[in-house]
Amino acid sequence: MPSAEPPTRSQAALWASSSRSSCWTWLSWIPSMHPSSCLWAGPGMPSQTPRWVSWSAGGRSTRIGRMMPWILCSAPFAVTTYFLIWFVPPVEQGKVVWYLVFYCLFQSMQTCFHVPYSALTMFISTDQTERDSATAYRMTIEVLGTVLGTAIQGQIVGGTSDCPADLDAAEGRNVSRFTVSTVSLDESKQAYMISTGVICIIYLLCTLVLFLGVKERKESERYRGQLLTFRRGLYMVMSHEPYIKLVIGFLFTSLAFMLLEGNFALFLTYTLGHRKDYQNILLVIMLSGTLTIPLWQWFLTRFGKKKAVYFGITWAVPFMILIVSIKSKLIISYLVSLAAGVSVAAAFLLPWSMLPDVVDDFKVKNPGVHGHEALFYSFFVFFVKFASGVSLGISTLSLKFAGYETGACLQPEAVSLTLKTLVSLVPVVLIFIGLLILKTYPIDEKRRQDNQKLLQEMLDSDTDSESSALGSHV
């Protein structure tokens, strides 16, 4: 089974990813519209990277495999660019360019790591059950890594604010009455650099474990000279109906959960008033997700993946509505977060568990085509990054228009209403749109099992052919 991915898929801590725009404006004191531009451009400017990586990674195998060279070469550059994202340059002009350049470079380097890492599942086994199990282990460790990142960055950074614990005692709603002091700002900069350095070390250690612990299976001799060209592969992959429906469906559901995750820290802080507890609440969500991934793995094995999608994704809807409907109480926030983490686990696991089935279905329909696996994963990664950029951009722009004040301990009522919309109404609508699209997803359990039988017959036939050819040479 594959080893653990570095702490998250594209960021090293949930809290950091959900608040990156706010942190840039806070630590660097640049206008909040500028981080919005960076967040929108991040997935957009390196959009060619997934396709280029997929074509290159799908090429000839090396002594350590097809995917592993990309993973090893991209990790040091991803760590360097991630560290520079959180470094505040000692200049007044050009900070926006600094963050734009290094955020785009980080997204590109992380894509160079994530595409081959994700596609590695297809190269360690041909058995669907083993691949599903490996995916479940991978996503469990990934969510656990997110918990670790949340704990490191959230706990180190969380104690640096000088806002009063009880803002209800403040007179009026003057959003500028309390602001971050210079001492607190310097402490926050130092805290971010410490936590970022720790996460970078963990990233490199996880990459080393991956290299030492995972070996790609050897390819059949028959496959080595019949690789798919990029242009033909692009047309065939984007013409495969199950893939298109899977990607579009999960694009909507992923956008829903990213909006929820991206604004939940601010929602807890400014709307519910849990300023001193939001890091712990986020930890509860991710711990709940980590512990329930094995449950969803059992559920999809027992009842099928489509049923797991319907039940797992919709599980969060009542709690999204509940959290904005009831009066703020800390214990209720913890209970709702505990329950919502169950859906977060499903959102992490199910898309990556269903993607290998689509690749198998494509292989059954196109038995003479090879070298296509990385293409499927690269576009899937691209749409995940696209959803991330859209969610972060929408969130920052919405808060800007609502009157969000950088560094203020109190925010206008319009900000509270906007946060309620971003963590409840909009995600619920997006979830139902995504589920309606996934309802038309054609690969059910019967078709999946039929594909497995056909692929096994093809594999047995190839093995017999190679054995016969070897015997004739002897």
XYZ file of C-alpha atoms in Angstrom:
474
model
C 0.000 0.000 0.000
C 1.219 3.531 -0.592
C 2.746 5.531 2.154
C 1.500 8.727 3.646
C 1.332 11.851 1.556
C 2.972 14.931 3.028
C 0.564 16.514 5.445
C -2.069 17.642 2.953
C -2.893 17.512 -0.642
C -2.102 21.114 -1.440
C -1.554 22.877 1.858
C 0.066 21.739 5.037
C -2.680 22.720 7.456
C -6.414 23.073 7.179
C -6.410 26.250 9.223
C -3.657 27.719 7.074
C -5.411 26.872 3.833
C -8.729 28.254 5.025
C -7.194 31.516 6.192
C -4.292 32.052 3.779
C -5.798 35.173 2.241
C -6.584 36.685 5.651
C -3.086 35.819 6.904
C -1.428 37.506 3.922
C -3.433 40.673 4.421
C -2.843 40.552 8.188
C 0.873 39.734 8.301
C 1.880 41.826 5.291
C -0.748 44.583 5.512
C -1.633 44.471 1.827
C -5.141 45.080 0.465
C -7.371 42.011 0.639
C -8.195 42.204 -3.081
C -4.566 41.385 -3.900
C -4.542 38.001 -2.121
C -7.797 37.266 -3.962
C -5.951 37.738 -7.236
C -3.195 35.394 -6.069
C -5.699 32.743 -5.002
C -7.533 32.922 -8.307
C -4.311 32.877 -10.316
C -2.748 30.072 -8.271
C -4.661 27.231 -9.937
C -5.038 29.153 -13.199
C -1.498 30.090 -14.162
C 0.017 26.610 -13.646
C -3.012 24.984 -15.317
C -0.720 23.481 -17.956
C 1.281 21.669 -15.260
C -1.108 18.732 -14.657
C -1.332 17.958 -18.367
C 2.410 18.264 -18.919
C 3.171 16.128 -15.877
C 0.632 13.496 -16.921
C 2.181 13.197 -20.371
C 5.742 13.069 -19.025
C 4.948 10.720 -16.139
C 3.104 8.417 -18.495
C 6.255 7.921 -20.562
C 9.015 5.389 -20.259
C 9.674 3.652 -16.983
C 12.943 4.163 -15.104
C 14.746 1.888 -12.659
C 12.639 3.310 -9.827
C 9.414 3.419 -11.845
C 7.447 5.968 -13.843
C 6.029 8.039 -11.011
C 8.741 8.043 -8.375
C 11.248 10.320 -10.207
C 8.624 13.088 -10.360
C 7.818 12.687 -6.682
C 11.466 12.846 -5.599
C 12.397 15.783 -7.824
C 9.383 17.967 -7.038
C 9.343 17.576 -3.229
C 12.343 19.863 -2.424
C 11.015 22.621 -4.697
C 7.496 22.322 -3.240
C 8.902 22.680 0.273
C 10.995 25.713 -0.675
C 8.143 27.560 -2.380
C 5.741 26.735 0.468
C 8.159 28.203 2.985
C 8.539 31.376 0.925
C 4.750 31.786 0.757
C 4.722 32.474 4.496
C 7.836 34.651 4.517
C 7.067 38.379 4.620
C 9.605 40.185 2.399
C 11.221 43.228 4.070
C 10.005 45.647 1.388
C 6.945 47.854 1.081
C 6.540 47.533 -2.684
C 6.322 44.284 -4.604
C 4.775 42.057 -1.917
C 1.873 41.164 -4.184
C 4.251 40.012 -6.923
C 6.193 37.986 -4.336
C 3.111 36.086 -3.175
C 1.741 35.658 -6.692
C 4.992 34.182 -8.017
C 5.673 31.814 -5.141
C 2.044 30.737 -4.743
C 1.884 29.812 -8.433
C 5.235 28.040 -8.218
C 4.066 26.144 -5.135
C 0.891 25.061 -6.919
C 2.949 23.856 -9.896
C 5.447 21.967 -7.746
C 2.699 20.423 -5.645
C 0.984 19.297 -8.842
C 4.239 17.688 -10.001
C 4.155 15.742 -6.728
C 0.450 15.030 -6.422
C -0.359 13.764 -9.925
C 2.203 10.917 -9.934
C 1.574 10.247 -6.244
C -2.157 9.818 -6.819
C -1.663 7.777 -9.992
C 0.728 5.496 -8.094
C -2.332 3.579 -6.883
C -2.761 2.175 -10.398
C 0.852 0.977 -10.505
C 1.061 -0.996 -7.266
C -1.710 -3.516 -7.977
C -4.156 -4.646 -10.654
C -6.735 -5.898 -8.129
C -9.646 -3.523 -7.424
C -10.004 -4.661 -3.816
C -6.327 -4.035 -3.092
C -6.483 -0.615 -4.756
C -9.588 0.345 -2.756
C -7.862 -0.743 0.432
C -4.710 1.192 -0.491
C -6.813 4.279 -1.243
C -8.540 4.005 2.131
C -5.205 3.750 3.940
C -3.804 6.636 1.898
C -6.742 8.927 2.644
C -6.725 7.975 6.330
C -3.083 8.977 6.604
C -3.747 12.092 4.518
C -6.510 13.269 6.838
C -4.329 12.356 9.817
C -1.621 14.497 8.237
C -4.142 17.309 7.958
C -4.847 16.908 11.666
C -1.121 17.126 12.327
C -0.831 20.234 10.171
C -3.847 21.794 11.878
C -2.355 21.066 15.285
C 1.074 22.435 14.392
C 0.056 25.602 12.591
C -3.194 26.248 14.426
C -1.812 25.758 17.925
C 1.473 27.595 17.340
C -0.170 30.542 15.605
C -3.445 30.526 17.524
C -2.069 31.986 20.721
C -0.619 35.152 19.172
C -3.769 37.311 18.949
C -4.213 40.151 21.413
C -7.966 40.437 20.908
C -9.902 40.308 24.204
C -11.480 36.963 25.032
C -14.918 38.493 25.623
C -15.794 41.026 22.984
C -19.384 41.307 24.191
C -18.100 43.621 26.884
C -16.956 46.068 24.234
C -19.253 49.000 23.698
C -20.895 49.222 20.303
C -19.792 47.497 17.121
C -16.757 49.614 16.303
C -14.753 47.304 14.082
C -11.571 49.243 14.627
C -11.782 49.468 18.420
C -9.473 46.468 18.780
C -6.701 45.805 16.290
C -3.588 43.703 16.210
C -0.649 45.436 17.868
C 2.837 45.636 16.395
C 4.144 43.239 19.040
C 1.408 40.728 18.239
C 2.093 41.096 14.517
C 5.795 40.346 14.949
C 4.967 37.378 17.171
C 2.564 36.086 14.542
C 5.188 36.343 11.805
C 7.631 34.365 13.931
C 4.981 31.776 14.804
C 4.095 31.242 11.149
C 7.740 30.756 10.185
C 8.294 28.215 12.976
C 5.181 26.209 12.126
C 5.963 26.347 8.403
C 9.500 25.074 9.015
C 8.176 22.141 11.039
C 5.664 21.255 8.317
C 8.348 21.411 5.619
C 10.487 18.928 7.574
C 7.504 16.578 7.913
C 6.857 16.898 4.163
C 10.375 15.764 3.304
C 10.293 12.916 5.834
C 7.017 11.637 4.372
C 8.494 11.775 0.869
C 11.447 9.694 2.057
C 9.109 7.120 3.619
C 7.139 6.969 0.368
C 10.284 6.341 -1.678
C 11.622 3.643 0.638
C 8.292 1.922 1.278
C 6.506 1.788 -2.101
C 7.604 -0.060 -5.206
C 5.843 0.069 -8.556
C 4.962 -3.273 -10.077
C 6.783 -4.244 -13.256
C 4.895 -3.666 -16.474
C 4.104 -6.299 -19.023
C 6.594 -6.346 -21.886
C 3.669 -5.963 -24.272
C 2.811 -2.516 -22.867
C 6.167 -0.855 -23.138
C 6.097 0.116 -26.814
C 2.453 1.229 -27.153
C 2.159 4.416 -25.137
C -0.652 6.899 -25.655
C 0.274 10.263 -27.151
C -0.847 13.345 -25.240
C -3.169 14.773 -27.906
C -4.903 11.486 -28.582
C -5.017 10.692 -24.884
C -6.573 14.064 -24.078
C -9.336 13.500 -26.613
C -10.045 9.937 -25.461
C -10.014 10.761 -21.746
C -12.273 13.796 -22.074
C -14.645 11.770 -24.274
C -15.081 9.030 -21.671
C -18.593 9.556 -20.261
C -18.108 8.084 -16.746
C -15.035 10.252 -16.209
C -16.774 13.470 -17.239
C -19.750 12.812 -14.952
C -17.511 11.832 -12.037
C -15.328 14.928 -12.407
C -18.207 17.401 -12.784
C -20.193 15.843 -9.940
C -17.305 15.928 -7.515
C -16.331 19.387 -8.743
C -19.570 20.705 -7.224
C -19.362 18.665 -4.015
C -15.659 19.506 -3.565
C -16.420 23.194 -4.050
C -19.116 22.904 -1.370
C -16.776 21.388 1.216
C -13.958 23.775 0.310
C -16.257 26.751 0.892
C -17.216 25.254 4.240
C -13.641 24.505 5.276
C -12.297 27.771 3.878
C -14.653 29.941 5.918
C -15.294 27.835 9.002
C -12.429 29.328 11.020
C -13.696 32.863 10.386
C -17.285 31.732 11.024
C -16.332 30.306 14.411
C -14.342 33.417 15.286
C -16.610 36.256 14.215
C -20.115 34.767 13.973
C -20.166 32.274 16.845
C -17.564 34.062 18.958
C -15.382 30.997 19.638
C -12.200 33.002 19.210
C -10.132 30.930 21.634
C -11.510 27.532 20.619
C -11.689 27.465 16.842
C -8.355 25.612 16.466
C -9.640 22.825 18.719
C -12.968 22.679 16.871
C -11.130 22.265 13.566
C -9.079 19.487 15.148
C -12.292 17.745 16.209
C -13.565 17.837 12.620
C -10.403 16.302 11.200
C -10.045 13.711 13.963
C -13.636 12.654 13.369
C -12.859 12.372 9.660
C -9.744 10.308 10.313
C -11.544 7.834 12.540
C -14.527 7.375 10.200
C -12.655 6.724 6.942
C -12.424 2.987 7.788
C -16.196 3.069 8.362
C -16.786 4.470 4.884
C -14.399 1.913 3.418
C -16.515 -0.842 4.982
C -19.723 0.877 3.829
C -18.668 1.162 0.176
C -17.484 -2.458 0.193
C -20.757 -3.655 1.698
C -23.305 -1.436 -0.086
C -21.495 -0.005 -3.110
C -19.748 3.253 -3.873
C -22.718 5.181 -5.288
C -24.778 4.563 -2.145
C -21.799 5.597 -0.048
C -21.624 8.865 -2.010
C -25.317 9.675 -1.490
C -25.301 8.838 2.195
C -21.851 10.210 3.033
C -22.122 13.565 1.291
C -25.691 14.346 2.394
C -24.837 13.486 6.015
C -23.312 16.960 6.421
C -26.342 18.898 5.140
C -28.443 18.871 8.356
C -25.436 19.978 10.384
C -24.620 22.805 7.945
C -28.146 24.083 8.491
C -28.096 23.457 12.244
C -24.858 25.367 12.915
C -26.304 28.619 11.514
C -29.806 28.169 12.923
C -29.194 27.733 16.635
C -27.865 30.123 19.243
C -24.110 30.006 19.676
C -23.031 27.495 22.321
C -19.568 25.987 22.496
C -20.705 22.434 23.309
C -23.142 22.437 20.376
C -20.396 23.651 18.052
C -18.205 20.740 19.163
C -21.010 18.204 18.628
C -21.890 19.571 15.202
C -18.228 19.570 14.197
C -17.851 15.978 15.370
C -20.790 14.913 13.203
C -19.692 17.017 10.212
C -16.299 15.322 10.261
C -18.025 12.107 9.177
C -18.958 13.761 5.870
C -15.499 15.246 5.512
C -14.154 11.671 5.594
C -16.526 10.669 2.798
C -15.540 13.726 0.762
C -11.855 12.807 1.144
C -12.195 9.106 0.363
C -14.952 8.514 -2.193
C -13.716 10.531 -5.216
C -10.305 8.868 -5.128
C -11.882 5.462 -4.533
C -14.130 5.783 -7.608
C -11.482 7.125 -9.986
C -9.645 3.762 -10.423
C -12.975 2.223 -11.488
C -13.224 4.808 -14.267
C -9.668 4.020 -15.386
C -10.522 0.296 -15.466
C -13.673 0.998 -17.464
C -11.629 2.959 -19.983
C -9.104 0.135 -20.222
C -11.844 -2.402 -20.927
C -13.228 -0.252 -23.740
C -9.755 0.537 -25.125
C -7.619 -2.576 -24.514
C -4.902 -1.490 -26.935
C -4.266 1.860 -25.262
C -1.620 2.240 -22.555
C 0.040 5.062 -20.641
C -3.287 6.771 -19.906
C -3.472 6.436 -16.112
C -1.676 9.681 -15.271
C -3.932 11.618 -17.652
C -7.026 10.657 -15.673
C -5.416 11.637 -12.394
C -3.897 14.867 -13.712
C -7.208 16.349 -14.838
C -8.834 15.203 -11.625
C -6.126 17.035 -9.666
C -6.546 20.076 -11.898
C -10.277 20.324 -11.211
C -9.669 19.917 -7.466
C -7.190 22.806 -7.621
C -9.611 24.779 -9.738
C -12.353 24.280 -7.149
C -9.919 25.323 -4.412
C -9.016 28.529 -6.216
C -12.639 29.350 -6.975
C -13.733 28.759 -3.378
C -10.943 30.844 -1.877
C -11.410 33.614 -4.413
C -15.182 33.743 -3.925
C -14.767 33.758 -0.150
C -12.261 36.607 -0.118
C -14.205 38.735 -2.593
C -17.475 38.152 -0.738
C -15.932 39.152 2.582
C -14.336 42.209 0.993
C -17.688 43.432 -0.330
C -19.296 42.661 3.038
C -16.874 45.046 4.730
C -14.382 42.642 6.299
C -11.654 44.625 8.080
C -8.161 43.131 8.202
C -6.819 42.891 11.741
C -10.070 43.938 13.413
C -11.388 41.928 16.349
C -14.967 42.945 15.613
C -16.610 42.804 12.182
C -19.806 44.329 10.747
C -23.059 42.342 10.818
C -22.830 41.967 7.031
C -19.684 39.867 7.473
C -21.526 37.541 9.857
C -24.359 37.116 7.352
C -21.887 36.475 4.530
C -20.076 33.819 6.556
C -23.381 32.079 7.352
C -24.159 31.995 3.632
C -20.720 30.666 2.712
C -20.755 27.820 5.262
C -24.406 26.799 4.905
C -26.627 27.940 2.043
C -24.127 27.869 -0.823
C -22.523 24.495 0.121
C -25.952 22.848 0.512
C -27.025 23.989 -2.972
C -23.719 22.839 -4.500
C -23.992 19.442 -2.792
C -27.425 18.766 -4.238
C -26.307 19.834 -7.726
C -23.305 17.515 -7.485
C -25.406 14.584 -6.286
C -27.888 15.072 -9.141
C -24.997 14.815 -11.601
C -23.520 11.773 -9.828
C -26.898 10.061 -10.028
C -26.242 9.677 -13.778
C -22.791 8.167 -13.137
C -23.034 4.853 -15.041
C -20.546 2.583 -13.193
C -22.510 0.606 -10.616
C -21.339 -2.445 -8.686
C -22.338 -4.903 -11.414
C -20.461 -3.034 -14.120
C -17.448 -2.621 -11.824
C -17.297 -6.363 -11.123
C -17.733 -7.194 -14.811
C -14.828 -4.897 -15.662
C -12.694 -6.605 -13.050
C -13.364 -10.015 -14.592
C -12.574 -8.778 -18.099
C -9.352 -7.132 -16.968
C -8.270 -10.281 -15.160
C -8.885 -12.306 -18.322
C -6.808 -9.814 -20.316
C -4.007 -9.994 -17.739
C -4.030 -13.815 -17.772
C -3.929 -13.773 -21.569
C -0.929 -11.439 -21.570
C 0.867 -13.622 -19.027
C 0.294 -16.747 -21.122
C 1.509 -14.941 -24.251
C 4.716 -13.821 -22.554
C 5.318 -17.304 -21.177
C 4.859 -18.813 -24.638
C 7.189 -16.265 -26.203
C 9.819 -16.966 -23.544
C 9.507 -20.711 -24.117
C 9.922 -20.345 -27.873
C 13.124 -18.321 -27.382
C 14.500 -21.016 -25.110
